[in-house]
Amino acid sequence: EPEVTQTPSHQVTQMGQEVILRCVPISNHLYFYWYRQILGQKVEFLVSFYNNEISEKSEIFDDQFSVERPDGSNFTLKIRSTKLEDSAMYFCASRATGTSGFSYEQYFGPGTRLTVT
Amino acid sequence: AQKVTQAQTEISVVEKEDVTLDCVYETRDTTYYLFWYKQPPSGELVFLIRRNSFDEQNEISGRYSWNFQKSTSSFNFTITASQVVDSAVYFCALSEPYNYGQNFVFGPGTRLSVLP
Protein backbone atom coordinates (compact mmCIF):
# COMPACT_ATOMS: atom_id res chain seq x y z
CA GLU A 1 0.00 0.00 0.00
CA PRO A 2 1.40 3.44 -0.89
CA GLU A 3 2.56 5.51 2.03
CA VAL A 4 4.08 8.85 2.87
CA THR A 5 7.69 8.63 3.95
CA GLN A 6 9.75 11.12 5.93
CA THR A 7 13.44 11.49 6.61
CA PRO A 8 15.14 11.68 8.97
CA SER A 9 13.10 10.08 11.72
CA HIS A 10 14.95 12.12 14.33
CA GLN A 11 17.02 15.27 13.87
CA VAL A 12 18.99 16.98 16.59
CA THR A 13 20.26 20.46 15.85
CA GLN A 14 21.66 23.44 17.67
CA MET A 15 19.73 26.65 18.06
CA GLY A 16 20.29 28.95 15.11
CA GLN A 17 21.07 26.19 12.66
CA GLU A 18 19.11 25.49 9.50
CA VAL A 19 17.30 22.19 9.10
CA ILE A 20 15.57 20.59 6.16
CA LEU A 21 12.93 17.97 6.75
CA ARG A 22 12.15 15.74 3.84
CA CYS A 23 8.97 14.02 2.75
CA VAL A 24 7.98 11.82 -0.15
CA PRO A 25 4.20 12.05 -0.57
CA ILE A 26 2.07 9.36 -2.14
CA SER A 27 2.81 9.48 -5.84
CA ASN A 28 -0.59 10.39 -7.30
CA HIS A 29 -1.45 12.92 -4.61
CA LEU A 30 -1.46 16.60 -5.46
CA TYR A 31 -1.99 18.37 -2.14
CA PHE A 32 0.80 18.38 0.42
CA TYR A 33 0.87 19.54 4.01
CA TRP A 34 3.12 20.05 6.96
CA TYR A 35 1.87 19.85 10.50
CA ARG A 36 3.69 19.92 13.79
CA GLN A 37 2.98 18.42 17.18
CA ILE A 38 4.76 19.73 20.23
CA LEU A 39 5.22 16.89 22.69
CA GLY A 40 1.95 16.01 24.40
CA GLN A 41 -0.05 18.60 22.51
CA LYS A 42 -2.37 18.60 19.54
CA VAL A 43 -1.40 18.47 15.90
CA GLU A 44 -1.18 21.96 14.40
CA PHE A 45 -1.38 22.94 10.75
CA LEU A 46 1.62 24.74 9.29
CA VAL A 47 1.21 24.96 5.53
CA SER A 48 -0.51 23.46 2.52
CA PHE A 49 0.98 23.27 -0.95
CA TYR A 50 -0.63 22.71 -4.31
CA ASN A 51 0.44 23.26 -7.89
CA ASN A 52 3.92 24.32 -6.80
CA GLU A 53 2.80 27.07 -4.51
CA ILE A 54 1.62 27.59 -0.96
CA SER A 55 -2.17 27.52 -0.83
CA GLU A 56 -2.53 28.33 2.83
CA LYS A 57 -0.35 28.83 5.87
CA SER A 58 -0.94 29.29 9.55
CA GLU A 59 0.37 31.97 11.88
CA ILE A 60 3.04 29.53 13.00
CA PHE A 61 4.51 29.44 9.49
CA ASP A 62 6.50 32.65 9.68
CA ASP A 63 9.44 33.86 7.62
CA GLN A 64 11.82 31.33 9.08
CA PHE A 65 9.87 28.52 7.44
CA SER A 66 9.78 27.64 3.77
CA VAL A 67 8.59 24.74 1.69
CA GLU A 68 9.70 23.43 -1.63
CA ARG A 69 9.00 20.67 -4.07
CA PRO A 70 12.42 20.46 -5.67
CA ASP A 71 11.56 17.56 -7.95
CA GLY A 72 8.61 15.36 -8.79
CA SER A 73 8.71 13.36 -5.61
CA ASN A 74 10.17 15.25 -2.64
CA PHE A 75 8.47 17.88 -0.52
CA THR A 76 10.67 19.69 1.97
CA LEU A 77 10.23 21.93 4.98
CA LYS A 78 13.12 24.24 5.79
CA ILE A 79 13.56 26.03 9.07
CA ARG A 80 16.16 28.72 8.54
CA SER A 81 17.30 29.49 12.07
CA THR A 82 15.94 27.03 14.57
CA LYS A 83 14.72 28.05 18.00
CA LEU A 84 14.22 25.95 21.10
CA GLU A 85 10.45 26.19 20.64
CA ASP A 86 10.72 24.56 17.21
CA SER A 87 11.32 21.25 18.96
CA ALA A 88 8.40 19.09 17.93
CA MET A 89 7.30 16.20 15.77
CA TYR A 90 6.79 17.36 12.20
CA PHE A 91 4.33 15.46 10.08
CA CYS A 92 4.03 15.56 6.34
CA ALA A 93 0.72 14.61 4.76
CA SER A 94 -0.63 14.26 1.28
CA ARG A 95 -4.07 14.10 -0.19
CA ALA A 96 -5.63 13.00 -3.43
CA THR A 97 -7.91 15.38 -5.24
CA GLY A 98 -11.43 14.58 -6.22
CA THR A 99 -14.13 16.15 -8.27
CA SER A 100 -16.65 18.61 -6.90
CA GLY A 101 -14.31 19.82 -4.17
CA PHE A 102 -14.50 16.63 -2.15
CA SER A 103 -12.01 16.56 0.64
CA TYR A 104 -10.34 13.23 0.80
CA GLU A 105 -8.52 12.08 3.85
CA GLN A 106 -4.94 13.10 4.35
CA TYR A 107 -2.35 10.40 4.73
CA PHE A 108 0.37 11.18 7.19
CA GLY A 109 3.99 10.19 7.23
CA PRO A 110 5.60 8.73 10.35
CA GLY A 111 6.95 12.11 11.38
CA THR A 112 10.36 13.64 12.01
CA ARG A 113 11.18 14.40 15.61
CA LEU A 114 13.15 17.64 15.69
CA THR A 115 15.10 18.41 18.83
CA VAL A 116 16.67 21.86 19.08
CA THR A 117 19.32 22.21 21.80
CA ALA B 1 -13.95 29.87 12.83
CA GLN B 2 -13.26 26.19 12.96
CA LYS B 3 -12.80 24.51 16.28
CA VAL B 4 -12.70 20.93 17.50
CA THR B 5 -13.16 20.01 21.14
CA GLN B 6 -12.38 16.69 22.74
CA ALA B 7 -13.36 17.19 26.33
CA GLN B 8 -11.91 13.92 27.59
CA THR B 9 -8.19 14.34 28.05
CA GLU B 10 -7.54 10.82 29.27
CA ILE B 11 -9.67 7.71 29.62
CA SER B 12 -8.72 4.40 31.22
CA VAL B 13 -10.75 1.27 30.76
CA VAL B 14 -10.23 -2.39 31.43
CA GLU B 15 -9.95 -4.70 28.46
CA LYS B 16 -13.28 -5.76 26.95
CA GLU B 17 -15.08 -2.69 28.19
CA ASP B 18 -16.78 -0.41 25.68
CA VAL B 19 -15.55 3.16 25.50
CA THR B 20 -16.84 6.27 23.75
CA LEU B 21 -14.61 9.17 22.78
CA ASP B 22 -16.40 12.46 22.35
CA CYS B 23 -15.82 15.07 19.66
CA VAL B 24 -17.65 18.36 19.28
CA TYR B 25 -16.91 20.71 16.43
CA GLU B 26 -17.69 24.26 15.34
CA THR B 27 -17.89 25.46 11.78
CA ARG B 28 -19.81 28.09 9.84
CA ASP B 29 -19.89 26.00 6.69
CA THR B 30 -22.75 23.70 5.82
CA THR B 31 -20.40 21.38 3.98
CA TYR B 32 -17.47 19.98 5.88
CA TYR B 33 -15.65 16.76 6.63
CA LEU B 34 -14.86 15.07 9.89
CA PHE B 35 -12.13 12.57 10.58
CA TRP B 36 -10.76 10.38 13.31
CA TYR B 37 -7.08 9.53 13.52
CA LYS B 38 -5.29 7.19 15.89
CA GLN B 39 -1.81 7.94 17.21
CA PRO B 40 -0.31 4.83 18.83
CA PRO B 41 2.74 5.08 21.10
CA SER B 42 4.98 4.75 18.04
CA GLY B 43 3.81 8.23 17.02
CA GLU B 44 2.39 7.91 13.54
CA LEU B 45 -1.08 9.17 12.65
CA VAL B 46 -3.36 6.47 11.35
CA PHE B 47 -6.51 7.38 9.44
CA LEU B 48 -9.63 5.71 10.81
CA ILE B 49 -12.65 7.32 9.18
CA ARG B 50 -13.94 10.23 7.14
CA ARG B 51 -17.51 11.47 7.37
CA ASN B 52 -19.13 14.06 5.09
CA SER B 53 -21.49 16.59 6.63
CA PHE B 54 -24.34 15.61 4.33
CA ASP B 55 -24.18 11.97 5.36
CA GLU B 56 -25.44 11.42 8.88
CA GLN B 57 -25.53 7.68 8.68
CA ASN B 58 -23.68 6.08 11.51
CA GLU B 59 -20.91 3.71 10.58
CA ILE B 60 -19.62 0.50 12.02
CA SER B 61 -16.32 -1.12 11.18
CA GLY B 62 -15.58 -4.16 13.25
CA ARG B 63 -15.28 -3.05 16.86
CA TYR B 64 -15.34 0.61 15.87
CA SER B 65 -18.46 2.69 15.39
CA TRP B 66 -19.09 6.36 14.84
CA ASN B 67 -22.12 8.43 15.73
CA PHE B 68 -22.47 11.65 13.76
CA GLN B 69 -25.15 14.10 14.91
CA LYS B 70 -25.30 17.44 13.15
CA SER B 71 -27.93 18.72 15.57
CA THR B 72 -25.42 18.62 18.39
CA SER B 73 -22.29 19.10 16.22
CA SER B 74 -20.86 15.89 17.55
CA PHE B 75 -18.95 13.03 15.98
CA ASN B 76 -18.38 10.44 18.67
CA PHE B 77 -16.30 7.31 18.38
CA THR B 78 -17.06 4.08 20.21
CA ILE B 79 -14.76 1.12 20.63
CA THR B 80 -16.58 -2.05 21.60
CA ALA B 81 -14.82 -4.74 23.59
CA SER B 82 -11.65 -2.70 23.87
CA GLN B 83 -8.25 -4.33 23.58
CA VAL B 84 -4.83 -3.36 24.87
CA VAL B 85 -3.79 -2.58 21.29
CA ASP B 86 -6.41 0.17 21.22
CA SER B 87 -4.28 2.16 23.65
CA ALA B 88 -3.38 5.35 21.81
CA VAL B 89 -4.20 9.01 21.49
CA TYR B 90 -7.23 9.58 19.29
CA PHE B 91 -7.70 12.81 17.40
CA CYS B 92 -10.85 14.17 15.84
CA ALA B 93 -10.31 16.59 12.95
CA LEU B 94 -12.38 18.95 10.80
CA SER B 95 -11.84 20.10 7.22
CA GLU B 96 -13.82 22.57 5.12
CA PRO B 97 -13.83 22.16 1.33
CA TYR B 98 -14.07 25.88 0.66
CA ASN B 99 -10.99 26.47 2.73
CA TYR B 100 -8.65 26.49 -0.25
CA GLY B 101 -5.90 24.42 1.32
CA GLN B 102 -8.43 22.16 3.01
CA ASN B 103 -6.15 21.80 5.95
CA PHE B 104 -7.26 19.95 9.04
CA VAL B 105 -8.09 21.46 12.37
CA PHE B 106 -7.38 18.85 15.01
CA GLY B 107 -8.86 18.49 18.43
CA PRO B 108 -6.54 18.21 21.42
CA GLY B 109 -6.82 14.43 21.45
CA THR B 110 -8.01 11.86 23.97
CA ARG B 111 -5.47 9.47 25.44
CA LEU B 112 -7.04 6.04 25.81
CA SER B 113 -5.40 3.47 28.03
CA VAL B 114 -6.78 -0.03 27.90
CA LEU B 115 -5.59 -2.07 30.84
CA PRO B 116 -5.31 -5.87 30.71
Coordinates of N, CA, C and O in Angstrom, one line a residue, chain A residues 31 33 35 37 41-43 45 48 50 55-56 91 95 101-108 110, chain B residues 33 35 37 39 43-45 47 50 52 54 91 95 97 99-104 106-108:
Chain A
Y31 N -2.0 17.4 -3.2 CA -2.0 18.4 -2.1 C -1.0 17.9 -1.1 O -1.0 16.7 -0.7
Y33 N 1.0 18.8 2.8 CA 0.9 19.5 4.0 C 2.0 19.3 5.0 O 2.6 18.2 4.9
Y35 N 2.4 19.6 9.2 CA 1.9 19.8 10.5 C 3.0 19.7 11.5 O 4.0 19.0 11.3
Q37 N 3.6 18.8 15.9 CA 3.0 18.4 17.2 C 4.0 18.6 18.3 O 5.0 17.8 18.3
Q41 N 1.0 17.6 22.9 CA 0.0 18.6 22.5 C -0.7 18.2 21.2 O -0.4 17.1 20.7
K42 N -1.6 19.0 20.7 CA -2.4 18.6 19.5 C -1.6 18.9 18.3 O -0.5 19.6 18.3
V43 N -2.0 18.3 17.2 CA -1.4 18.5 15.9 C -1.9 19.8 15.3 O -3.0 20.1 15.3
F45 N -1.6 22.7 12.2 CA -1.4 22.9 10.8 C -0.3 24.0 10.6 O -0.3 25.0 11.2
S48 N -0.1 24.4 3.6 CA -0.5 23.5 2.5 C 0.1 23.9 1.2 O 0.4 25.1 1.0
Y50 N 0.1 23.3 -3.2 CA -0.6 22.7 -4.3 C -0.2 23.4 -5.6 O 0.0 24.7 -5.6
S55 N -0.8 27.2 -0.7 CA -2.2 27.5 -0.8 C -2.7 28.1 0.5 O -3.6 28.9 0.4
E56 N -2.1 27.7 1.6 CA -2.5 28.3 2.8 C -1.4 28.1 3.8 O -0.7 27.1 3.8
F91 N 5.0 16.4 10.9 CA 4.3 15.5 10.1 C 4.1 16.1 8.7 O 3.6 17.2 8.6
R95 N -2.6 14.3 0.0 CA -4.1 14.1 -0.2 C -4.3 14.0 -1.7 O -3.8 14.8 -2.5
G101 N -14.8 19.3 -5.4 CA -14.3 19.8 -4.2 C -14.4 18.9 -3.0 O -14.3 19.3 -1.9
F102 N -14.5 17.6 -3.3 CA -14.5 16.6 -2.1 C -13.2 16.6 -1.4 O -12.1 16.8 -2.0
S103 N -13.2 16.6 -0.2 CA -12.0 16.6 0.6 C -11.7 15.1 1.1 O -12.3 14.6 1.9
Y104 N -10.7 14.6 0.4 CA -10.3 13.2 0.8 C -9.4 13.3 2.0 O -8.8 14.3 2.3
E105 N -9.3 12.1 2.6 CA -8.5 12.1 3.8 C -7.1 12.4 3.5 O -6.6 12.1 2.4
Q106 N -6.4 12.9 4.5 CA -4.9 13.1 4.4 C -4.2 11.9 4.9 O -4.6 11.4 6.0
Y107 N -3.2 11.5 4.3 CA -2.4 10.4 4.7 C -1.1 11.0 5.3 O -0.4 11.7 4.6
F108 N -0.8 10.6 6.5 CA 0.4 11.2 7.2 C 1.6 10.3 7.1 O 1.5 9.0 7.2
P110 N 5.3 9.1 9.0 CA 5.6 8.7 10.3 C 6.1 9.8 11.2 O 6.2 9.7 12.4
Chain B
Y33 N -16.0 18.2 6.5 CA -15.7 16.8 6.6 C -15.0 16.5 8.0 O -14.3 17.4 8.5
F35 N -13.0 13.7 10.6 CA -12.1 12.6 10.6 C -11.8 12.1 12.0 O -11.8 12.9 12.9
Y37 N -8.4 10.1 13.7 CA -7.1 9.5 13.5 C -6.6 8.9 14.8 O -7.0 9.4 15.9
Q39 N -3.3 7.8 17.1 CA -1.8 7.9 17.2 C -1.3 7.0 18.3 O -1.4 7.2 19.5
G43 N 3.8 6.8 17.5 CA 3.8 8.2 17.0 C 3.2 8.6 15.7 O 2.9 9.7 15.4
E44 N 3.0 7.6 14.8 CA 2.4 7.9 13.5 C 0.9 8.2 13.7 O 0.3 7.9 14.7
L45 N 0.3 8.9 12.7 CA -1.1 9.2 12.6 C -1.8 8.2 11.7 O -1.4 8.2 10.5
F47 N -5.2 7.0 9.8 CA -6.5 7.4 9.4 C -7.5 6.3 9.8 O -7.2 5.1 9.6
R50 N -13.5 8.9 7.6 CA -13.9 10.2 7.1 C -15.5 10.2 7.1 O -16.1 9.2 6.7
N52 N -18.7 12.8 5.7 CA -19.1 14.1 5.1 C -20.3 14.6 5.8 O -21.2 13.9 6.3
F54 N -23.0 15.9 4.9 CA -24.3 15.6 4.3 C -24.7 14.1 4.5 O -25.8 13.7 4.0
F91 N -7.4 11.4 17.8 CA -7.7 12.8 17.4 C -8.9 12.9 16.5 O -9.0 12.1 15.5
S95 N -12.4 19.5 8.4 CA -11.8 20.1 7.2 C -13.0 20.7 6.5 O -14.1 20.1 6.4
P97 N -14.2 22.2 2.7 CA -13.8 22.2 1.3 C -13.6 23.5 0.7 O -12.9 23.6 -0.3
N99 N -12.3 26.0 2.2 CA -11.0 26.5 2.7 C -10.0 26.0 1.7 O -9.8 24.8 1.6
Y100 N -9.4 26.9 1.0 CA -8.6 26.5 -0.2 C -7.6 25.4 0.0 O -7.5 24.4 -0.8
G101 N -6.9 25.5 1.1 CA -5.9 24.4 1.3 C -6.5 23.2 1.9 O -5.9 22.1 2.0
Q102 N -7.7 23.3 2.4 CA -8.4 22.2 3.0 C -7.6 21.5 4.1 O -7.5 20.3 4.2
N103 N -6.9 22.4 4.9 CA -6.1 21.8 5.9 C -7.1 21.3 7.1 O -8.2 21.7 7.1
F104 N -6.5 20.5 7.9 CA -7.3 20.0 9.0 C -7.1 20.8 10.3 O -6.0 21.4 10.5
F106 N -7.3 20.0 14.1 CA -7.4 18.8 15.0 C -7.9 19.3 16.4 O -7.6 20.4 16.9
G107 N -8.6 18.3 17.0 CA -8.9 18.5 18.4 C -7.6 18.2 19.3 O -6.6 17.8 18.7
P108 N -7.7 18.4 20.6 CA -6.5 18.2 21.4 C -6.2 16.7 21.7 O -5.1 16.4 22.2

